[in-house]
CSV table of C-alpha atoms and ligand atoms in Angstrom, one decimal:
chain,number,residue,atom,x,y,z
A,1,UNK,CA,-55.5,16.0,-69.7
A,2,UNK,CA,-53.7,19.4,-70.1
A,3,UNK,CA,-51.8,19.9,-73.8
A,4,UNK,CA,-48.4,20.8,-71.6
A,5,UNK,CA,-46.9,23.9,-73.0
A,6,UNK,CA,-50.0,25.1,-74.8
A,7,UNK,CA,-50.5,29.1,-75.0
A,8,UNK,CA,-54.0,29.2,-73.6
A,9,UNK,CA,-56.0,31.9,-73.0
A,10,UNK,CA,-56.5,31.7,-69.8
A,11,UNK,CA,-55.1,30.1,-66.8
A,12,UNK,CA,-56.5,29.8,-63.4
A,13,UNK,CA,-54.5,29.2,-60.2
A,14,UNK,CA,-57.1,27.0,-58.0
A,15,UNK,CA,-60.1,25.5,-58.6
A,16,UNK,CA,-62.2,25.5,-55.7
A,17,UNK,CA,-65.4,27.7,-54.9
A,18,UNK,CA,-64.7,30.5,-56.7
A,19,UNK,CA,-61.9,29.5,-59.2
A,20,UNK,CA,-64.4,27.2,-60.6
A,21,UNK,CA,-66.5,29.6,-61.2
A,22,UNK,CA,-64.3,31.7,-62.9
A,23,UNK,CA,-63.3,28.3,-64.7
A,24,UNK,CA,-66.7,27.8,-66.1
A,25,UNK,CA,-67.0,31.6,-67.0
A,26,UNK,CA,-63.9,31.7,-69.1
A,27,UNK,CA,-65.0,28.3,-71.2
A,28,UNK,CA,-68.4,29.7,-72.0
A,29,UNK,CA,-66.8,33.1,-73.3
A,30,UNK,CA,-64.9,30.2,-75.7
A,31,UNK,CA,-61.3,30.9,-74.2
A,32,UNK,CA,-58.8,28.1,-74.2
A,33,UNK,CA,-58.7,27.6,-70.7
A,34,UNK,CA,-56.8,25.7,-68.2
A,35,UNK,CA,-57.3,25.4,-64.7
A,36,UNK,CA,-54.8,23.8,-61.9
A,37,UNK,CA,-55.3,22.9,-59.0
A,38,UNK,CA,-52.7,21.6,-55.8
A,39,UNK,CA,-55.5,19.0,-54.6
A,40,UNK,CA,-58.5,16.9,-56.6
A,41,UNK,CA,-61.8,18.5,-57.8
A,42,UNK,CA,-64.5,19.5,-55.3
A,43,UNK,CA,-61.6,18.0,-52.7
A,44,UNK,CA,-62.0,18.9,-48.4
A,45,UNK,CA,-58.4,20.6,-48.0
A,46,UNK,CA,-59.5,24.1,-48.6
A,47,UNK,CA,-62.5,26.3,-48.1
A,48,UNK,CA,-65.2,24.6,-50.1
A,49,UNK,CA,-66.3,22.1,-48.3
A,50,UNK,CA,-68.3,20.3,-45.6
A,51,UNK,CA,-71.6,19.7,-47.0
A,52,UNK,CA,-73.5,23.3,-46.9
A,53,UNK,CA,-72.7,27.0,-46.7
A,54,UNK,CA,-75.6,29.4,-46.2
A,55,UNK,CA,-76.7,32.1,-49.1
A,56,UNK,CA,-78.8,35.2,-47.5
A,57,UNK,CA,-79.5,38.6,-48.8
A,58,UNK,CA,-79.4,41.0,-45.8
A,59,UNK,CA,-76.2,41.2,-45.7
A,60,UNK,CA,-75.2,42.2,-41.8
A,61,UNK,CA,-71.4,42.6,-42.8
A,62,UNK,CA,-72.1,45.8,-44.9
A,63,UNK,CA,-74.7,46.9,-47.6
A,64,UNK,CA,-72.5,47.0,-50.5
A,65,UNK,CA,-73.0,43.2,-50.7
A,66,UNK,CA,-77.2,43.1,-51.2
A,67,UNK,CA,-76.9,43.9,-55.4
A,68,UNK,CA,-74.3,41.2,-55.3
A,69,UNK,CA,-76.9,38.5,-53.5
A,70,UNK,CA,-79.1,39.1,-56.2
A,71,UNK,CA,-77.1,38.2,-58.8
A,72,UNK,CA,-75.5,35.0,-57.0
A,73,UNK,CA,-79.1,33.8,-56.5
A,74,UNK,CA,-80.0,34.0,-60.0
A,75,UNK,CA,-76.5,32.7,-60.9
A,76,UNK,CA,-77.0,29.2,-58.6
A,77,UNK,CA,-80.4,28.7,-59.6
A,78,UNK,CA,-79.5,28.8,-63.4
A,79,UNK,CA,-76.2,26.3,-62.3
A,80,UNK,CA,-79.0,24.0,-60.7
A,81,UNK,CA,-81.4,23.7,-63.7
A,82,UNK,CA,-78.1,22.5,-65.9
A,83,UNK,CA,-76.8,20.5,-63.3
A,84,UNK,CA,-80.3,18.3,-62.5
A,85,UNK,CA,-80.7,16.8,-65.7
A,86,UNK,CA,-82.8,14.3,-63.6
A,87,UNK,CA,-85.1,14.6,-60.8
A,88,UNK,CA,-82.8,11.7,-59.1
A,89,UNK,CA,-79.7,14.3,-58.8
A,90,UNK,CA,-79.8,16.5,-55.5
A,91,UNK,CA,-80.3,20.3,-56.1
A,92,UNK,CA,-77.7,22.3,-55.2
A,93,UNK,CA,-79.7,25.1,-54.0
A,94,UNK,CA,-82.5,24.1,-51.5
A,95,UNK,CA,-84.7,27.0,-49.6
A,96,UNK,CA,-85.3,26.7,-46.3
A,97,UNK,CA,-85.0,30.6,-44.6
A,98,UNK,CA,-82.5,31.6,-42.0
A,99,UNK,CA,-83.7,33.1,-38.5
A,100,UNK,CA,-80.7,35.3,-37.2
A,101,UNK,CA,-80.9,36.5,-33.6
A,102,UNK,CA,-79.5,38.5,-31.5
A,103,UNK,CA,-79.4,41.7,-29.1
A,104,UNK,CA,-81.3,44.2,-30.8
A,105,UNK,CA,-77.7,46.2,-30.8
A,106,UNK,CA,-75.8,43.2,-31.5
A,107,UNK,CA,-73.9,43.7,-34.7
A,108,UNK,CA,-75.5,40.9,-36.7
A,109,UNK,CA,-79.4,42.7,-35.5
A,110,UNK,CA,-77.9,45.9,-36.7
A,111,UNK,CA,-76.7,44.9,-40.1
A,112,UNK,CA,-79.1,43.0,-41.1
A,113,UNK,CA,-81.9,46.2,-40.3
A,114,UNK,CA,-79.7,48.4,-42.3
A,115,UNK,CA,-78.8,46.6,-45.1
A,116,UNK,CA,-82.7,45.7,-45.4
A,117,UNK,CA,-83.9,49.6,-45.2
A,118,UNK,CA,-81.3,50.4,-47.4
A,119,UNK,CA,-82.0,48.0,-50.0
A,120,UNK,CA,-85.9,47.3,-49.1
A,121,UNK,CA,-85.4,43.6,-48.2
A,122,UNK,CA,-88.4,41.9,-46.4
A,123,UNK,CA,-87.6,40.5,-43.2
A,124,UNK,CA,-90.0,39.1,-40.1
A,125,UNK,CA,-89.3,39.5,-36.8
A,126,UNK,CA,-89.9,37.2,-34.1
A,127,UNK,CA,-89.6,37.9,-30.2
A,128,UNK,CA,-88.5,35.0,-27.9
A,129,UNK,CA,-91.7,33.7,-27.5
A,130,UNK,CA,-92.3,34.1,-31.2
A,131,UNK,CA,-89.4,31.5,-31.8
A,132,UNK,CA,-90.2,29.5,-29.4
A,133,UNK,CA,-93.6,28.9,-30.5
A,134,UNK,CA,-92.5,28.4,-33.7
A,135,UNK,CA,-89.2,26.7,-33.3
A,136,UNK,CA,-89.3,24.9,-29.7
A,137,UNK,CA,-86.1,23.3,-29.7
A,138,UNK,CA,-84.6,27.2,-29.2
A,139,UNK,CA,-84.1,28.7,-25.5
A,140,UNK,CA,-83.8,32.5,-26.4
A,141,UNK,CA,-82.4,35.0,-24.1
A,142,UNK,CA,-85.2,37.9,-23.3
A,143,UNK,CA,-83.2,40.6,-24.8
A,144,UNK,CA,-83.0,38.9,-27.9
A,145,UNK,CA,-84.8,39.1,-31.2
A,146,UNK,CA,-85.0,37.0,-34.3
A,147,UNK,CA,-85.1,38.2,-38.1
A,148,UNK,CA,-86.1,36.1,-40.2
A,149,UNK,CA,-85.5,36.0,-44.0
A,150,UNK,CA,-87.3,33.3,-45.4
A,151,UNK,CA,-86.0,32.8,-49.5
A,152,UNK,CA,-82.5,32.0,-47.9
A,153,UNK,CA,-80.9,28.9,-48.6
A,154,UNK,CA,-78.4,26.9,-48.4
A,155,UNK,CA,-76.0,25.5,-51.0
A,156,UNK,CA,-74.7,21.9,-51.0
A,157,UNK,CA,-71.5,23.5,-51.2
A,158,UNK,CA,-68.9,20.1,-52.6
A,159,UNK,CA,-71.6,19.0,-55.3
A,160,UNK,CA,-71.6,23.3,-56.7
A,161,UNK,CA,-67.7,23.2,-57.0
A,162,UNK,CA,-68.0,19.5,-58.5
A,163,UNK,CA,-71.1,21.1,-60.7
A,164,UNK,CA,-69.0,24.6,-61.9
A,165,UNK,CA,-66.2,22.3,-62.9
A,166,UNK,CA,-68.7,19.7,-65.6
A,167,UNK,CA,-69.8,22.5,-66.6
A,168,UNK,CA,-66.4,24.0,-67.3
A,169,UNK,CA,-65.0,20.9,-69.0
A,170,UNK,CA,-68.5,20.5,-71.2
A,171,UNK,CA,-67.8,23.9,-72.2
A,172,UNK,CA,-63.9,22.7,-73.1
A,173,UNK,CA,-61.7,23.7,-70.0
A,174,UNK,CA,-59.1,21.9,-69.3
A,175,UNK,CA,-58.5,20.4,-65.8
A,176,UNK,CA,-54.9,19.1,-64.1
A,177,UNK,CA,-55.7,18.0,-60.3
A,178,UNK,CA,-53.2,17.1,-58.1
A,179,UNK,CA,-50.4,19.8,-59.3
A,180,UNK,CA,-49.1,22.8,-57.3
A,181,UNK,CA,-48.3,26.0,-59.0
A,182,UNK,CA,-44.7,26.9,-57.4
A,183,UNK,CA,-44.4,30.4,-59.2
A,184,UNK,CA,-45.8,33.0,-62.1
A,185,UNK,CA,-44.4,35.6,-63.6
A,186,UNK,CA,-45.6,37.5,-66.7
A,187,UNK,CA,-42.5,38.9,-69.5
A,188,UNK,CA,-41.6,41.5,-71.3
A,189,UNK,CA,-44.8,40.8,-74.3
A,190,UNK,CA,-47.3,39.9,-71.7
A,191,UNK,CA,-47.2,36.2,-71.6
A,192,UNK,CA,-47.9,34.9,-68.5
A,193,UNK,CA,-46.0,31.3,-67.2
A,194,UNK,CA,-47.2,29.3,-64.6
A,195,UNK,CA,-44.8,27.0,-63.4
A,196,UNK,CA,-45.7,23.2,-61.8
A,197,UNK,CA,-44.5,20.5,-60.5
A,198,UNK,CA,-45.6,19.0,-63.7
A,199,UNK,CA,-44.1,21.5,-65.8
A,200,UNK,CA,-44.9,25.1,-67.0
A,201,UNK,CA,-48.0,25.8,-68.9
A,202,UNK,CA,-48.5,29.2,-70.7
A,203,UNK,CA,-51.3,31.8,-71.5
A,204,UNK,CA,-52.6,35.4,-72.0
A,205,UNK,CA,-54.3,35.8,-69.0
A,206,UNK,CA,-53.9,34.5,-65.4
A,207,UNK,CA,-56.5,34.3,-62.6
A,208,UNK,CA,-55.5,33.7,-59.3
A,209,UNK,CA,-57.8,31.8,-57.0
A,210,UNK,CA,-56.0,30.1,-54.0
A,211,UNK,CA,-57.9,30.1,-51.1
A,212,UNK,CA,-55.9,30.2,-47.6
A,213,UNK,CA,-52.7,29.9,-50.3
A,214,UNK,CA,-52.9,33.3,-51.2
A,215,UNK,CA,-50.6,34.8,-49.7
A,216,UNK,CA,-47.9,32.4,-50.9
A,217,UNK,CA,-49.7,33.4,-55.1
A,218,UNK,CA,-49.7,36.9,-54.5
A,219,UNK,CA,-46.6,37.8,-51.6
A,220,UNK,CA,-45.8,41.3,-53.3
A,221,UNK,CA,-49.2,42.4,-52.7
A,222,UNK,CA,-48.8,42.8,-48.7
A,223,UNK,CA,-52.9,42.2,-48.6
A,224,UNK,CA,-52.8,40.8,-44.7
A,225,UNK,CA,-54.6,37.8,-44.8
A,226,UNK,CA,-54.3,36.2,-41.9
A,227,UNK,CA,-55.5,31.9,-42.3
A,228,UNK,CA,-58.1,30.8,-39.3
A,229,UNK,CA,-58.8,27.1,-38.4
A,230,UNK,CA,-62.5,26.4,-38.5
A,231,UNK,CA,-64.0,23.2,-37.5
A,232,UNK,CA,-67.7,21.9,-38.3
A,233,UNK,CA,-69.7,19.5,-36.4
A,234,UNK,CA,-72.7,17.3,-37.3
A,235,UNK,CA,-74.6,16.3,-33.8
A,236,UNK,CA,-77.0,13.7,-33.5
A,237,UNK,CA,-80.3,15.0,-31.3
A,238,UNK,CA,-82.5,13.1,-29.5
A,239,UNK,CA,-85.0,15.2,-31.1
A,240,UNK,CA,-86.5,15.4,-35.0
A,241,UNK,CA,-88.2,18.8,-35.0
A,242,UNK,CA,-84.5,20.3,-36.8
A,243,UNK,CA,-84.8,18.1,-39.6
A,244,UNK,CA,-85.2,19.4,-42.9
A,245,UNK,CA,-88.4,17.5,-43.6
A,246,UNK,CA,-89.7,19.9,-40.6
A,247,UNK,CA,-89.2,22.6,-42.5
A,248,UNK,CA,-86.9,24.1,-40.0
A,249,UNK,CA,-84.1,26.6,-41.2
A,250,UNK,CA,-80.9,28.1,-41.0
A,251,UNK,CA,-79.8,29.6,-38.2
A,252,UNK,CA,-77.0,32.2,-36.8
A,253,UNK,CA,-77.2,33.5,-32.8
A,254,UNK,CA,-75.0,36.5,-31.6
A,255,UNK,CA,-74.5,36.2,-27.9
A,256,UNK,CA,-73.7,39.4,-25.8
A,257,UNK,CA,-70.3,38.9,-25.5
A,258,UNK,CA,-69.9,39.1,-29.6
A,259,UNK,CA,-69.1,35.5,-30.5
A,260,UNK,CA,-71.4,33.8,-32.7
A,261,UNK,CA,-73.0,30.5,-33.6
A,262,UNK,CA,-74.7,29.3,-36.9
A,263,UNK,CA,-76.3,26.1,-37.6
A,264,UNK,CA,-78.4,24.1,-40.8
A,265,UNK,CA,-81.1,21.4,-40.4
A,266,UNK,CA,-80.0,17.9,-40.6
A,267,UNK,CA,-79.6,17.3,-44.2
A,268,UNK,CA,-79.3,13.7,-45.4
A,269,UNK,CA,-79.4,12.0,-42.4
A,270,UNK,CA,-75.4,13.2,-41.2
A,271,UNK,CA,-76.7,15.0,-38.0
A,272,UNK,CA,-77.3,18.8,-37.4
A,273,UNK,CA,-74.5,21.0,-38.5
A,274,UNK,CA,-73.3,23.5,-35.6
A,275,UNK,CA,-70.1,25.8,-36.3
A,276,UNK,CA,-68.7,28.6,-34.7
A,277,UNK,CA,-68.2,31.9,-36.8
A,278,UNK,CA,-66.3,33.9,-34.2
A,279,UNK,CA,-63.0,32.7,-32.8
A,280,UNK,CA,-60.8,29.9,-34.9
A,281,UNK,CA,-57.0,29.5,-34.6
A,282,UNK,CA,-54.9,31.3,-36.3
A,283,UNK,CA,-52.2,29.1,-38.5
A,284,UNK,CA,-49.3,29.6,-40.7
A,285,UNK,CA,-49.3,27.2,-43.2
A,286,UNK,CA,-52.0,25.2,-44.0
A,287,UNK,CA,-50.3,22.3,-45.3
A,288,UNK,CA,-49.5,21.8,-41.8
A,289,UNK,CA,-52.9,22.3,-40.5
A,290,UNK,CA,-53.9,19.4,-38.3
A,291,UNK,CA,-57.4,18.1,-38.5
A,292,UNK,CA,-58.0,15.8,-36.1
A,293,UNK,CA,-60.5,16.5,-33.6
A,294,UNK,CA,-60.3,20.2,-31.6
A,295,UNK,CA,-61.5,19.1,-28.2
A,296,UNK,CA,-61.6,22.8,-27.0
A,297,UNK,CA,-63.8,24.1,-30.5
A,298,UNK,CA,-66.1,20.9,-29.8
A,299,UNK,CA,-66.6,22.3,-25.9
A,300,UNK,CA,-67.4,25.8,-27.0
A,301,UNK,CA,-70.0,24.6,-29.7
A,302,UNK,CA,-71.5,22.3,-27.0
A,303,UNK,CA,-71.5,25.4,-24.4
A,304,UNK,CA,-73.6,27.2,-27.3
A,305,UNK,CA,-75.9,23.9,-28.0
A,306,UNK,CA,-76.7,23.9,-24.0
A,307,UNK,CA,-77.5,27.7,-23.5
A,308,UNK,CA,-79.7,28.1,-26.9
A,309,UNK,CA,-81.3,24.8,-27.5
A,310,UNK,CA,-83.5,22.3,-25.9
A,311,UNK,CA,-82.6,18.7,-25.8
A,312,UNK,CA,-81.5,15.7,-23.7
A,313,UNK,CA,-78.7,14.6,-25.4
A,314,UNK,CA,-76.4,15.0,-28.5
A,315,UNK,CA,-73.5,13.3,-29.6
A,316,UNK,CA,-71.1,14.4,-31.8
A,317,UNK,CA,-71.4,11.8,-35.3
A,318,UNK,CA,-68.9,13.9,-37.7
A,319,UNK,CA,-66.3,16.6,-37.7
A,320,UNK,CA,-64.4,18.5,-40.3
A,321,UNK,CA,-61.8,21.2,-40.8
A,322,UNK,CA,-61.8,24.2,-42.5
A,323,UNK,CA,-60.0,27.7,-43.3
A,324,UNK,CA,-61.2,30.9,-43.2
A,325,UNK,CA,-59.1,33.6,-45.0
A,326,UNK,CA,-59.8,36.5,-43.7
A,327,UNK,CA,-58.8,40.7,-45.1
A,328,UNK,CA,-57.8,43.2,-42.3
A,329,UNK,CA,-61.4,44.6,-42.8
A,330,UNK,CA,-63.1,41.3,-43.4
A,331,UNK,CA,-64.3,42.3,-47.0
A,332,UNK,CA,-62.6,40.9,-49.9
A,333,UNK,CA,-60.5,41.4,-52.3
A,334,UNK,CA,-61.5,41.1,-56.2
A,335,UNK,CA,-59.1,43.1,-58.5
A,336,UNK,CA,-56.7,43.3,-61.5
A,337,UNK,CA,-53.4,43.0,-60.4
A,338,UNK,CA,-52.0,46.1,-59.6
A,339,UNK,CA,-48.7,45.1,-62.2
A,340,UNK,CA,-50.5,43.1,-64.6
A,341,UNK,CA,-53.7,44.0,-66.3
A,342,UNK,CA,-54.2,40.5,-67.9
A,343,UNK,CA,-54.0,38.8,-64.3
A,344,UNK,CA,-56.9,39.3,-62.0
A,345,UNK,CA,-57.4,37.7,-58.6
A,346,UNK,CA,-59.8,37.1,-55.6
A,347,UNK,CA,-58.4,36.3,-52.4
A,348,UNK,CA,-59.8,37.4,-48.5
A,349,UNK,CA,-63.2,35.7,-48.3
A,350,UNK,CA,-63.0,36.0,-44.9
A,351,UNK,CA,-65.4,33.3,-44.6
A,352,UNK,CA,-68.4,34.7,-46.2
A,353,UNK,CA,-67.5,34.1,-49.6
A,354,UNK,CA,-68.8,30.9,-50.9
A,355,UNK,CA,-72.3,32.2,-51.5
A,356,UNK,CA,-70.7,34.9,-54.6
A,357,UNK,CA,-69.1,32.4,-56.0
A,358,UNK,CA,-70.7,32.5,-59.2
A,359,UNK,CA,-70.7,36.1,-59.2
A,360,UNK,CA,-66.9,36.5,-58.4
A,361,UNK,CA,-66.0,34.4,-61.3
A,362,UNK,CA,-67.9,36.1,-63.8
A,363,UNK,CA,-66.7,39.3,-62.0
A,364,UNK,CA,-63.0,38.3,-62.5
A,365,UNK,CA,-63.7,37.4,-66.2
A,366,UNK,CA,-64.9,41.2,-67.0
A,367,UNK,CA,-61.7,42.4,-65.4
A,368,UNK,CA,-59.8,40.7,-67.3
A,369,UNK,CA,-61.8,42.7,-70.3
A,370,UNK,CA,-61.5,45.3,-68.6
A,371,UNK,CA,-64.5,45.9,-67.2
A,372,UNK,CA,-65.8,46.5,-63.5
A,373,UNK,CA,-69.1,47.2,-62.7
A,374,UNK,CA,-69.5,50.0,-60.2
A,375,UNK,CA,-71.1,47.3,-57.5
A,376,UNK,CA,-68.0,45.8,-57.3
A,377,UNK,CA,-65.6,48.7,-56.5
A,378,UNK,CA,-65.7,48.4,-53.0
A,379,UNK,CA,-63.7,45.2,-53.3
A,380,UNK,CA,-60.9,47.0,-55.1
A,381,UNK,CA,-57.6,46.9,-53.4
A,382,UNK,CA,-57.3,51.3,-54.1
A,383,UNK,CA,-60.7,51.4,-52.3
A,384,UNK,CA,-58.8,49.9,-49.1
A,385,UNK,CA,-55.3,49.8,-48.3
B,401,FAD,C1,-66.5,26.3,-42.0
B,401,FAD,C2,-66.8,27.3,-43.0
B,401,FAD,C3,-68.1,27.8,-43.2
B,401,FAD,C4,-68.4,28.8,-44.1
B,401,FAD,N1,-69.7,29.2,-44.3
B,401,FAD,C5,-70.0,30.0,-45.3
B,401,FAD,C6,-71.4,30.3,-45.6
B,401,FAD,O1,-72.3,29.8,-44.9
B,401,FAD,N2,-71.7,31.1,-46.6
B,401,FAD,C7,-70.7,31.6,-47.4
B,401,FAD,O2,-71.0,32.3,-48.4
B,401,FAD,N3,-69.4,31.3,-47.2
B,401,FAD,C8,-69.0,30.5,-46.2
B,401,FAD,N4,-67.7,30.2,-45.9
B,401,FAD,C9,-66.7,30.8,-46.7
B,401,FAD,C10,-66.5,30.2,-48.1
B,401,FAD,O3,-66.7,28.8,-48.0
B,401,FAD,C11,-65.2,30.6,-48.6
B,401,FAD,O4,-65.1,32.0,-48.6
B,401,FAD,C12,-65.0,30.1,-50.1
B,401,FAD,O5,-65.4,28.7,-50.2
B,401,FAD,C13,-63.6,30.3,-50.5
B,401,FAD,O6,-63.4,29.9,-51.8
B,401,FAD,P1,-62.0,30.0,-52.5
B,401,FAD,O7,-62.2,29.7,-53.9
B,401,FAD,O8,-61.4,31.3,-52.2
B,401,FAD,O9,-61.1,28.9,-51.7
B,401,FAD,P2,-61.0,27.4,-52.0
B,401,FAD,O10,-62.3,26.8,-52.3
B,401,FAD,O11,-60.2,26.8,-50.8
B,401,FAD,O12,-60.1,27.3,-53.3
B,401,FAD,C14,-58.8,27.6,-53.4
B,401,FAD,C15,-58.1,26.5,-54.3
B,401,FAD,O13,-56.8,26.9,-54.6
B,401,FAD,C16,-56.0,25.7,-54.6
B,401,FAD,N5,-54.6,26.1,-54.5
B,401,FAD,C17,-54.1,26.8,-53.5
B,401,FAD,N6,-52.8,27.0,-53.8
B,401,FAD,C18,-52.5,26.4,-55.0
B,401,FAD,C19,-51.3,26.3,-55.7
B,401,FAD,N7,-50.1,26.8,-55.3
B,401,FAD,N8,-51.4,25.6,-56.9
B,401,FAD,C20,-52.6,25.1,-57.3
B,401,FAD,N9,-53.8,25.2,-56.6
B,401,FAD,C21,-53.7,25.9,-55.5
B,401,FAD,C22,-56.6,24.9,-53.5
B,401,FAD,O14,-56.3,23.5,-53.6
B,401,FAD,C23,-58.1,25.2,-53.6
B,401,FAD,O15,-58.7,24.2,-54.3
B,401,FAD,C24,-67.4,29.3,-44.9
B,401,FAD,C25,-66.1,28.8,-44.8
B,401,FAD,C26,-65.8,27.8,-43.9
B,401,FAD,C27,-64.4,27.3,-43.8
């Protein structure tokens, strides 16, 4: 329970994947902190959910990202030995490798080669037959090839945000769920207010973490994030060979037209996960977002299933809806705020962002010390607008 009223040190707007982070961050520095946030913890109306997210190092969507992996690898694994206090608790980091394929001038293919010469990444590649061999239940285009980077992972992406948060509170943070912030503002002296439906809480510094809300947190910024509508889909296959115990892995396909496909193993006994990265429905508010089932996204992931894999028959067991919140350029933005020097703020993931969570938290702790390590200046609002 918050202590309403109380001049904390820090405040942050939205615990989800990375506000969570940040959240943890700011209690081990031994701030008074306070997070809010307009849903529960580790809750299914944002971005942060839906059982995984994938974490890989060559990085197709530009270079600048590799140093980052690094350090959000290191960050999840040292998160995972304080959160399994017993071998009975599910790791939240499991390695499994991800085989991404494509036209050898498809954009992913590209990428991938050039953040991997750039930053000496090892990577295998497979030809069709290669994949098949070693993966049968793929059907891979001749023109394709595979590259395969096998210490990726993926994240069991609900129990990370559940696991940031303990680790948070342990530390001293204080949590109020179920509470939207309405408006901030920061006076004359530097003291920032947040105002909620539950009243107005007060601090030194403000961090500003709200998902597909941002643009409603930060309007004067004009950063033109545009919200997309993602759905996820757990199959069941009348196959086992994509299971995790058969070591199979991660998986994202560029087709020749440019839209693009990524998949898990079945985890857990839910089905296999199958999503589309490309496309999504654009949407204005997202408390309006309706999440029943898209019969059109389910077609298109189907249309994928039957071109690329081998099977008899699947049927669709789960579904869930999502948000990406994506920058004009697709990178993100982590800054101070260009007004305020004790409010900092990440906002944009454009649906690649849950993998840096870790690392963006920490990130938006040193800026609020003033500090910004040159590897993250390319996600500077001067850098880009
Ligand atoms: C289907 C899908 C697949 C993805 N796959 C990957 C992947 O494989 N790898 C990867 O790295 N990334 C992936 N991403 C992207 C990644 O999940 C997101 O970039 C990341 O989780 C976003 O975190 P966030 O903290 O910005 O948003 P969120 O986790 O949504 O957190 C924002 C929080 O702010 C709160 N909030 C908003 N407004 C207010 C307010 N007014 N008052 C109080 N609280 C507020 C919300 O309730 C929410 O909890 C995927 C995303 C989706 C949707």
């Amino acid at each position: 329970m918050a202590s309403e009223n109380m001049n904390y040190d820090c405040i942050v707007i939205g615990f989800g994947g990375v506000g969570s982070a940040a959240l943890w961050e700011a209690a081990k520095k031994g701030w008074k902190v306070l997070g809010i946030d307009r849903f529960g913890p580790a809750h299914t109306q944002g971005s942060s959910h839906g059982q995984t997210r994938i974490i890989r190092r060559a990085y197709f969507e530009h270079p600048s990202y590799v140093p980052l992996t690094h350090r959000a690898f290191d960050l999840w694994e040292e998160l995972n030995k304080r959160h399994r206090t017993s071998p009975s608790i599910k790791e939240l980091i499991t390695q499994v490798g991800l085989l991404q394929i494509g036209s050898s001038d498809s954009e992913v293919i590209r990428g991938i080669q050039k953040s991997a010469d750039i930053h000496g990444l090892s990577i295998e590649t497979f030809t069709p037959e290669e994949i098949q061999r070693r993966l049968p239940i793929f059907k891979i285009p001749e023109n394709h090839i595979g590259l395969f980077e096998p210490d990726a992972a993926f994240l069991r992406v609900e129990l990370c945000v559940a696991a940031m948060i303990n680790q948070a509170v342990k530390q001293g943070a204080e949590i109020v769920s179920d509470t939207a912030v309405t408006e901030w503002q920061v006076d004359d002296s530097g003291q920032c207010s947040v105002e909620t439906e539950a009243g107005t809480f007060t601090g030194k510094r403000l961090i500003i973490v709200a998902g597909s809300w941002a643009n409603s947190l930060l309007p004067k910024l004009d950063l033109g994030l545009k919200v997309l509508q993602k759905q996820q889909h757990w199959f069941q296959l009348d196959r086992v060979d994509h299971k995790l115990v058969n070591d199979f892995p991660c998986f994202l396909l560029e087709q020749d037209n440019g839209d693009c496909f990524y998949g898990f193993p079945e985890i857990d006994y839910l089905g296999m996960k199958v999503c589309e990265h490309s496309g999504g429905k654009l949407i204005r508010d997202p408390a309006e977002i309706d999440r029943s089932l898209n019969q059109e996204e389910l077609a298109r992931t189907e249309q994928f299933m039957k071109q690329h894999f081998h099977f008899g028959r699947s049927r669709l067991v789960h579904h869930s809806t999502c948000m990406y919140t994506v920058s004009p350029d697709g990178h993100f933005f982590v800054d101070q705020h260009p007004s305020f020097e004790n409010v900092a703020f990440a906002a944009g993931l454009s649906g690649h962002g849950f993998k840096f969570a870790p690392v963006l938290g920490k990130h938006l702790v040193d800026l609020l010390e003033g500090t910004c390590e040159p590897e993250f200046k390319f996600l500077k609002i001067a850098e880009r607008l």
